mmCIF file of C-alpha atoms in Angstrom:
data_model
loop_
_atom_site.group_PDB
_atom_site.id
_atom_site.type_symbol
_atom_site.label_atom_id
_atom_site.label_comp_id
_atom_site.label_asym_id
_atom_site.label_seq_id
_atom_site.Cartn_x
_atom_site.Cartn_y
_atom_site.Cartn_z
ATOM 1 C CA UNK A 19 306.926 13.974 148.714
ATOM 2 C CA UNK A 20 304.221 15.870 146.820
ATOM 3 C CA UNK A 21 303.911 17.997 143.687
ATOM 4 C CA UNK A 22 303.730 21.776 144.066
ATOM 5 C CA UNK A 23 301.298 23.816 141.965
ATOM 6 C CA UNK A 24 303.112 26.610 140.091
ATOM 7 C CA UNK A 25 301.382 29.836 139.128
ATOM 8 C CA UNK A 26 301.747 30.566 135.437
ATOM 9 C CA UNK A 27 303.422 33.776 134.281
ATOM 10 C CA UNK A 28 303.762 34.809 130.650
ATOM 11 C CA UNK A 29 304.702 37.755 128.462
ATOM 12 C CA UNK A 30 301.591 39.272 126.917
ATOM 13 C CA UNK A 31 302.097 41.650 124.013
ATOM 14 C CA UNK A 32 299.375 44.236 123.394
ATOM 15 C CA UNK A 33 299.350 45.204 119.718
ATOM 16 C CA UNK A 34 297.172 48.127 118.618
ATOM 17 C CA UNK A 35 296.700 48.680 114.889
ATOM 18 C CA UNK A 36 299.813 46.638 114.189
ATOM 19 C CA UNK A 37 302.126 48.470 116.622
ATOM 20 C CA UNK A 38 303.171 47.092 120.001
ATOM 21 C CA UNK A 39 301.669 49.215 122.773
ATOM 22 C CA UNK A 40 303.401 47.317 125.572
ATOM 23 C CA UNK A 41 304.502 43.892 126.787
ATOM 24 C CA UNK A 42 303.169 42.977 130.210
ATOM 25 C CA UNK A 43 304.041 40.050 132.448
ATOM 26 C CA UNK A 44 300.948 38.395 133.877
ATOM 27 C CA UNK A 45 299.052 35.200 134.496
ATOM 28 C CA UNK A 46 297.517 34.434 131.080
ATOM 29 C CA UNK A 47 293.927 33.934 132.270
ATOM 30 C CA UNK A 48 291.015 36.331 131.597
ATOM 31 C CA UNK A 49 293.097 38.143 128.988
ATOM 32 C CA UNK A 50 290.209 40.086 127.454
ATOM 33 C CA UNK A 51 289.238 41.282 130.922
ATOM 34 C CA UNK A 52 292.851 42.328 131.460
ATOM 35 C CA UNK A 53 293.333 44.269 128.227
ATOM 36 C CA UNK A 54 289.970 46.028 128.627
ATOM 37 C CA UNK A 55 290.725 47.058 132.193
ATOM 38 C CA UNK A 56 294.361 47.918 131.495
ATOM 39 C CA UNK A 57 293.517 50.208 128.583
ATOM 40 C CA UNK A 58 290.705 51.773 130.630
ATOM 41 C CA UNK A 59 293.023 52.564 133.549
ATOM 42 C CA UNK A 60 295.582 53.879 131.039
ATOM 43 C CA UNK A 61 292.870 56.347 129.883
ATOM 44 C CA UNK A 62 293.008 54.869 126.390
ATOM 45 C CA UNK A 63 289.449 53.551 126.483
ATOM 46 C CA UNK A 64 286.512 55.755 127.416
ATOM 47 C CA UNK A 65 283.966 53.036 126.619
ATOM 48 C CA UNK A 66 284.185 49.254 126.123
ATOM 49 C CA UNK A 67 282.842 49.962 122.629
ATOM 50 C CA UNK A 68 286.179 51.655 121.821
ATOM 51 C CA UNK A 69 287.487 48.115 121.208
ATOM 52 C CA UNK A 70 286.302 47.200 117.717
ATOM 53 C CA UNK A 71 288.075 43.837 117.562
ATOM 54 C CA UNK A 72 290.382 41.738 119.724
ATOM 55 C CA UNK A 73 292.214 38.585 118.640
ATOM 56 C CA UNK A 74 294.375 36.357 120.820
ATOM 57 C CA UNK A 75 297.333 34.303 119.597
ATOM 58 C CA UNK A 76 299.623 31.994 121.596
ATOM 59 C CA UNK A 77 303.196 31.068 120.746
ATOM 60 C CA UNK A 78 306.236 29.583 122.443
ATOM 61 C CA UNK A 79 307.377 33.110 123.349
ATOM 62 C CA UNK A 80 304.115 34.110 125.007
ATOM 63 C CA UNK A 81 300.717 35.563 124.226
ATOM 64 C CA UNK A 82 299.670 38.371 121.882
ATOM 65 C CA UNK A 83 296.485 40.427 121.846
ATOM 66 C CA UNK A 84 295.773 42.214 118.558
ATOM 67 C CA UNK A 85 293.339 45.109 118.882
ATOM 68 C CA UNK A 86 291.505 47.453 116.582
ATOM 69 C CA UNK A 87 290.270 50.596 118.330
ATOM 70 C CA UNK A 88 288.084 53.521 117.435
ATOM 71 C CA UNK A 89 290.098 56.408 116.003
ATOM 72 C CA UNK A 90 289.989 58.590 119.158
ATOM 73 C CA UNK A 91 291.098 55.696 121.377
ATOM 74 C CA UNK A 92 293.893 54.793 118.950
ATOM 75 C CA UNK A 93 295.153 58.399 119.122
ATOM 76 C CA UNK A 94 295.174 58.274 122.920
ATOM 77 C CA UNK A 95 297.059 54.963 122.789
ATOM 78 C CA UNK A 96 299.755 56.543 120.644
ATOM 79 C CA UNK A 97 300.508 59.117 123.355
ATOM 80 C CA UNK A 98 300.579 56.476 126.131
ATOM 81 C CA UNK A 99 302.648 53.802 124.412
ATOM 82 C CA UNK A 100 304.971 51.922 126.812
ATOM 83 C CA UNK A 101 308.721 52.249 126.164
ATOM 84 C CA UNK A 102 309.742 48.985 127.862
ATOM 85 C CA UNK A 103 308.175 45.778 129.150
ATOM 86 C CA UNK A 104 306.013 46.106 132.263
ATOM 87 C CA UNK A 105 306.668 43.738 135.148
ATOM 88 C CA UNK A 106 304.019 41.545 136.716
ATOM 89 C CA UNK A 107 303.517 44.000 139.584
ATOM 90 C CA UNK A 108 304.295 47.271 137.817
ATOM 91 C CA UNK A 109 301.593 49.808 137.095
ATOM 92 C CA UNK A 110 303.573 52.625 135.451
ATOM 93 C CA UNK A 111 306.670 50.889 134.042
ATOM 94 C CA UNK A 112 307.573 52.260 130.635
ATOM 95 C CA UNK A 113 305.411 55.386 130.757
ATOM 96 C CA UNK A 114 307.495 57.891 128.770
ATOM 97 C CA UNK A 115 307.022 60.884 131.113
ATOM 98 C CA UNK A 116 304.980 62.161 134.047
ATOM 99 C CA UNK A 117 302.810 64.541 132.025
ATOM 100 C CA UNK A 118 299.159 63.783 132.687
ATOM 101 C CA UNK A 119 300.058 61.134 135.256
ATOM 102 C CA UNK A 120 296.721 61.588 137.039
ATOM 103 C CA UNK A 121 294.171 62.229 134.265
ATOM 104 C CA UNK A 122 291.037 61.167 136.156
ATOM 105 C CA UNK A 123 288.516 63.427 137.929
ATOM 106 C CA UNK A 124 288.129 63.471 141.731
ATOM 107 C CA UNK A 125 285.546 61.272 143.437
ATOM 108 C CA UNK A 126 282.314 63.149 144.112
ATOM 109 C CA UNK A 127 280.479 60.080 145.415
ATOM 110 C CA UNK A 128 278.863 60.745 148.809
ATOM 111 C CA UNK A 129 277.871 57.134 149.471
ATOM 112 C CA UNK A 130 279.021 55.743 152.780
ATOM 113 C CA UNK A 131 280.049 52.178 153.457
ATOM 114 C CA UNK A 132 279.839 50.104 156.631
ATOM 115 C CA UNK A 133 282.543 48.038 158.291
ATOM 116 C CA UNK A 134 280.198 45.073 157.767
ATOM 117 C CA UNK A 135 280.207 45.622 153.985
ATOM 118 C CA UNK A 136 284.007 45.831 154.038
ATOM 119 C CA UNK A 137 284.215 42.603 156.047
ATOM 120 C CA UNK A 138 281.917 40.849 153.548
ATOM 121 C CA UNK A 139 284.047 42.043 150.610
ATOM 122 C CA UNK A 140 287.157 40.650 152.288
ATOM 123 C CA UNK A 141 285.385 37.340 152.760
ATOM 124 C CA UNK A 142 284.609 37.239 149.018
ATOM 125 C CA UNK A 143 288.208 38.178 148.268
ATOM 126 C CA UNK A 144 289.497 35.263 150.332
ATOM 127 C CA UNK A 145 286.902 32.668 149.339
ATOM 128 C CA UNK A 146 287.234 33.210 145.575
ATOM 129 C CA UNK A 147 291.038 33.142 145.284
ATOM 130 C CA UNK A 148 291.140 29.793 143.516
ATOM 131 C CA UNK A 149 294.590 30.323 141.985
ATOM 132 C CA UNK A 150 296.031 31.447 145.290
ATOM 133 C CA UNK A 151 294.499 28.510 147.135
ATOM 134 C CA UNK A 152 296.318 26.172 144.715
ATOM 135 C CA UNK A 153 299.631 28.009 144.420
ATOM 136 C CA UNK A 154 299.918 30.438 147.320
ATOM 137 C CA UNK A 155 301.302 32.976 144.850
ATOM 138 C CA UNK A 156 298.445 34.962 143.281
ATOM 139 C CA UNK A 157 297.086 38.379 144.183
ATOM 140 C CA UNK A 158 293.382 39.160 143.918
ATOM 141 C CA UNK A 159 291.105 42.158 143.460
ATOM 142 C CA UNK A 160 287.425 42.268 144.394
ATOM 143 C CA UNK A 161 284.944 44.831 143.030
ATOM 144 C CA UNK A 162 281.596 45.230 144.802
ATOM 145 C CA UNK A 163 278.327 47.007 144.084
ATOM 146 C CA UNK A 164 275.319 46.822 146.395
ATOM 147 C CA UNK A 165 274.356 43.425 144.999
ATOM 148 C CA UNK A 166 277.174 42.077 142.789
ATOM 149 C CA UNK A 167 280.775 40.983 143.240
ATOM 150 C CA UNK A 168 283.626 40.362 140.779
ATOM 151 C CA UNK A 169 286.941 38.749 141.809
ATOM 152 C CA UNK A 170 289.936 38.324 139.530
ATOM 153 C CA UNK A 171 293.445 36.971 140.229
ATOM 154 C CA UNK A 172 296.922 37.446 138.805
ATOM 155 C CA UNK A 173 300.560 37.117 139.765
ATOM 156 C CA UNK A 174 300.674 40.950 139.766
ATOM 157 C CA UNK A 175 298.463 43.043 142.026
ATOM 158 C CA UNK A 176 297.969 45.787 139.407
ATOM 159 C CA UNK A 177 297.014 43.182 136.815
ATOM 160 C CA UNK A 178 294.396 41.710 139.162
ATOM 161 C CA UNK A 179 292.821 45.168 139.517
ATOM 162 C CA UNK A 180 292.855 45.667 135.740
ATOM 163 C CA UNK A 181 291.202 42.271 135.252
ATOM 164 C CA UNK A 182 288.461 43.079 137.762
ATOM 165 C CA UNK A 183 287.746 46.474 136.171
ATOM 166 C CA UNK A 184 287.825 44.948 132.679
ATOM 167 C CA UNK A 185 285.435 42.174 133.735
ATOM 168 C CA UNK A 186 283.073 44.784 135.185
ATOM 169 C CA UNK A 187 283.143 46.833 131.966
ATOM 170 C CA UNK A 188 282.551 43.747 129.829
ATOM 171 C CA UNK A 189 279.607 42.794 132.059
ATOM 172 C CA UNK A 190 278.028 46.207 131.582
ATOM 173 C CA UNK A 191 279.020 47.957 134.801
ATOM 174 C CA UNK A 192 279.284 51.728 134.501
ATOM 175 C CA UNK A 193 282.056 53.878 135.903
ATOM 176 C CA UNK A 194 280.969 54.918 139.394
ATOM 177 C CA UNK A 195 278.762 51.867 139.905
ATOM 178 C CA UNK A 196 281.203 49.923 142.115
ATOM 179 C CA UNK A 197 281.303 51.151 145.704
ATOM 180 C CA UNK A 198 284.371 49.255 146.883
ATOM 181 C CA UNK A 199 287.631 47.767 145.621
ATOM 182 C CA UNK A 200 289.424 45.290 147.906
ATOM 183 C CA UNK A 201 292.947 44.057 147.155
ATOM 184 C CA UNK A 202 295.014 41.264 148.667
ATOM 185 C CA UNK A 203 298.178 43.374 148.581
ATOM 186 C CA UNK A 204 299.543 46.738 149.639
ATOM 187 C CA UNK A 205 297.805 49.823 148.302
ATOM 188 C CA UNK A 206 300.151 51.871 146.123
ATOM 189 C CA UNK A 207 299.671 55.044 144.076
ATOM 190 C CA UNK A 208 298.896 53.036 140.946
ATOM 191 C CA UNK A 209 296.093 51.045 142.569
ATOM 192 C CA UNK A 210 294.552 54.220 144.000
ATOM 193 C CA UNK A 211 294.737 55.753 140.528
ATOM 194 C CA UNK A 212 293.067 52.719 138.966
ATOM 195 C CA UNK A 213 290.228 53.089 141.486
ATOM 196 C CA UNK A 214 289.839 56.742 140.434
ATOM 197 C CA UNK A 215 289.726 55.693 136.781
ATOM 198 C CA UNK A 216 286.575 53.656 137.484
ATOM 199 C CA UNK A 217 284.990 56.065 139.954
ATOM 200 C CA UNK A 218 285.383 53.721 142.951
ATOM 201 C CA UNK A 219 285.030 55.741 146.180
ATOM 202 C CA UNK A 220 286.618 53.300 148.662
ATOM 203 C CA UNK A 221 289.685 51.065 148.364
ATOM 204 C CA UNK A 222 290.618 48.502 151.020
ATOM 205 C CA UNK A 223 293.962 46.691 151.228
ATOM 206 C CA UNK A 224 294.944 43.700 153.332
ATOM 207 C CA UNK A 225 298.430 45.202 153.680
ATOM 208 C CA UNK A 226 299.743 48.760 154.050
ATOM 209 C CA UNK A 227 299.155 52.005 152.126
ATOM 210 C CA UNK A 228 301.878 54.092 150.475
ATOM 211 C CA UNK A 229 302.414 57.801 151.103
ATOM 212 C CA UNK A 230 301.627 58.717 147.489
ATOM 213 C CA UNK A 231 298.389 56.704 147.590
ATOM 214 C CA UNK A 232 297.349 58.663 150.697
ATOM 215 C CA UNK A 233 298.286 61.971 149.087
ATOM 216 C CA UNK A 234 296.335 61.119 145.931
ATOM 217 C CA UNK A 235 293.339 59.989 148.011
ATOM 218 C CA UNK A 236 293.330 63.204 150.052
ATOM 219 C CA UNK A 237 293.504 65.324 146.905
ATOM 220 C CA UNK A 238 290.846 63.364 145.008
ATOM 221 C CA UNK A 239 288.240 62.414 147.624
ATOM 222 C CA UNK A 240 289.125 58.726 147.726
ATOM 223 C CA UNK A 241 288.769 56.726 150.943
ATOM 224 C CA UNK A 242 291.778 54.443 151.438
ATOM 225 C CA UNK A 243 291.984 51.737 154.089
ATOM 226 C CA UNK A 244 294.893 49.454 154.940
ATOM 227 C CA UNK A 245 295.752 46.545 157.210
ATOM 228 C CA UNK A 246 292.187 45.221 156.917
ATOM 229 C CA UNK A 247 292.720 41.905 158.652
ATOM 230 C CA UNK A 248 292.381 40.149 162.002
ATOM 231 C CA UNK A 249 289.217 42.087 162.740
ATOM 232 C CA UNK A 250 290.718 45.567 162.364
ATOM 233 C CA UNK A 251 291.303 48.195 159.693
ATOM 234 C CA UNK A 252 293.141 51.505 159.438
ATOM 235 C CA UNK A 253 291.617 54.437 157.541
ATOM 236 C CA UNK A 254 294.208 56.778 156.027
ATOM 237 C CA UNK A 255 292.073 59.254 154.058
ATOM 238 C CA UNK A 256 288.438 60.399 154.022
ATOM 239 C CA UNK A 257 287.249 58.441 157.052
ATOM 240 C CA UNK A 258 283.903 60.273 156.864
ATOM 241 C CA UNK A 259 282.815 57.791 154.204
ATOM 242 C CA UNK A 260 282.609 54.958 156.754
ATOM 243 C CA UNK A 261 279.000 54.764 157.877
ATOM 244 C CA UNK A 262 279.873 54.646 161.565
ATOM 245 C CA UNK A 263 281.305 58.172 161.334
ATOM 246 C CA UNK A 264 278.373 60.440 162.208
ATOM 247 C CA UNK A 265 279.868 63.488 160.484
ATOM 248 C CA UNK A 266 282.818 64.506 158.371
ATOM 249 C CA UNK A 267 285.740 64.809 160.801
ATOM 250 C CA UNK A 268 288.400 67.483 160.647
ATOM 251 C CA UNK A 269 291.266 66.237 158.479
ATOM 252 C CA UNK A 270 294.095 65.859 160.981
ATOM 253 C CA UNK A 271 296.149 63.607 158.735
ATOM 254 C CA UNK A 272 296.203 60.906 161.404
ATOM 255 C CA UNK A 273 295.080 57.358 160.497
ATOM 256 C CA UNK A 274 291.994 55.994 162.279
ATOM 257 C CA UNK A 275 291.999 52.392 163.556
ATOM 258 C CA UNK A 276 288.585 50.700 163.665
ATOM 259 C CA UNK A 277 287.222 47.285 164.558
ATOM 260 C CA UNK A 278 285.531 45.103 161.925
ATOM 261 C CA UNK A 279 282.624 42.722 162.580
ATOM 262 C CA UNK A 280 283.424 39.196 163.696
ATOM 263 C CA UNK A 281 282.618 37.788 160.230
ATOM 264 C CA UNK A 282 285.930 39.240 158.941
ATOM 265 C CA UNK A 283 288.104 37.672 161.633
ATOM 266 C CA UNK A 284 290.414 34.748 161.009
#
């Protein structure tokens, strides 16, 4: 008989200028990273400096983050306020309507990326999942530049992405600086949209890719890759960005299956 490690989940209330913006269910670690990234991917923040103050309070009911924002950011928050609590894996729960659902510009980044770089990102993703190694329950997101890596974990896959983007912003990364986002989950519309919000040209998922994520990627110049495991990967949109592709192929709409270097196997 042995004790099982349980991953923590809590209600986190985001309060902006005294009004509740939304209540999200997440693992209550790296909360300032989370709220920064979440409000960025909501298109509330346009700069980390839009947050003038952030205070954290804990209670028996959960956690609360009290924020003061610059006037323009506070106005944007008012139009995006959530109408119901967001689940631990829900990216758009509570959004009042579909107007402006994709507010971010297309990717114009012409940088290519190698299968070796993707394999190395997946290694970082696996090696730095401390919560998941203890509980077997956490998702993770890994952001990579040419020479830096950030990994964050959460019970919800969208929250992990928000935490990684928020950590990057708080560490001084600029939008468009990261070349790759890797996630330990499936790749849905919301995760593709979050990548667009931070100007990330390539997103890689360990599991599958949804039809709306592919459609968004095709429309916005995003490279999306799924089933990146066991030494293989499948490219669903904009395969030209992989360095091994000598030229931009005709868009046939058919996924491309490629081999990854041995370092990603296992």
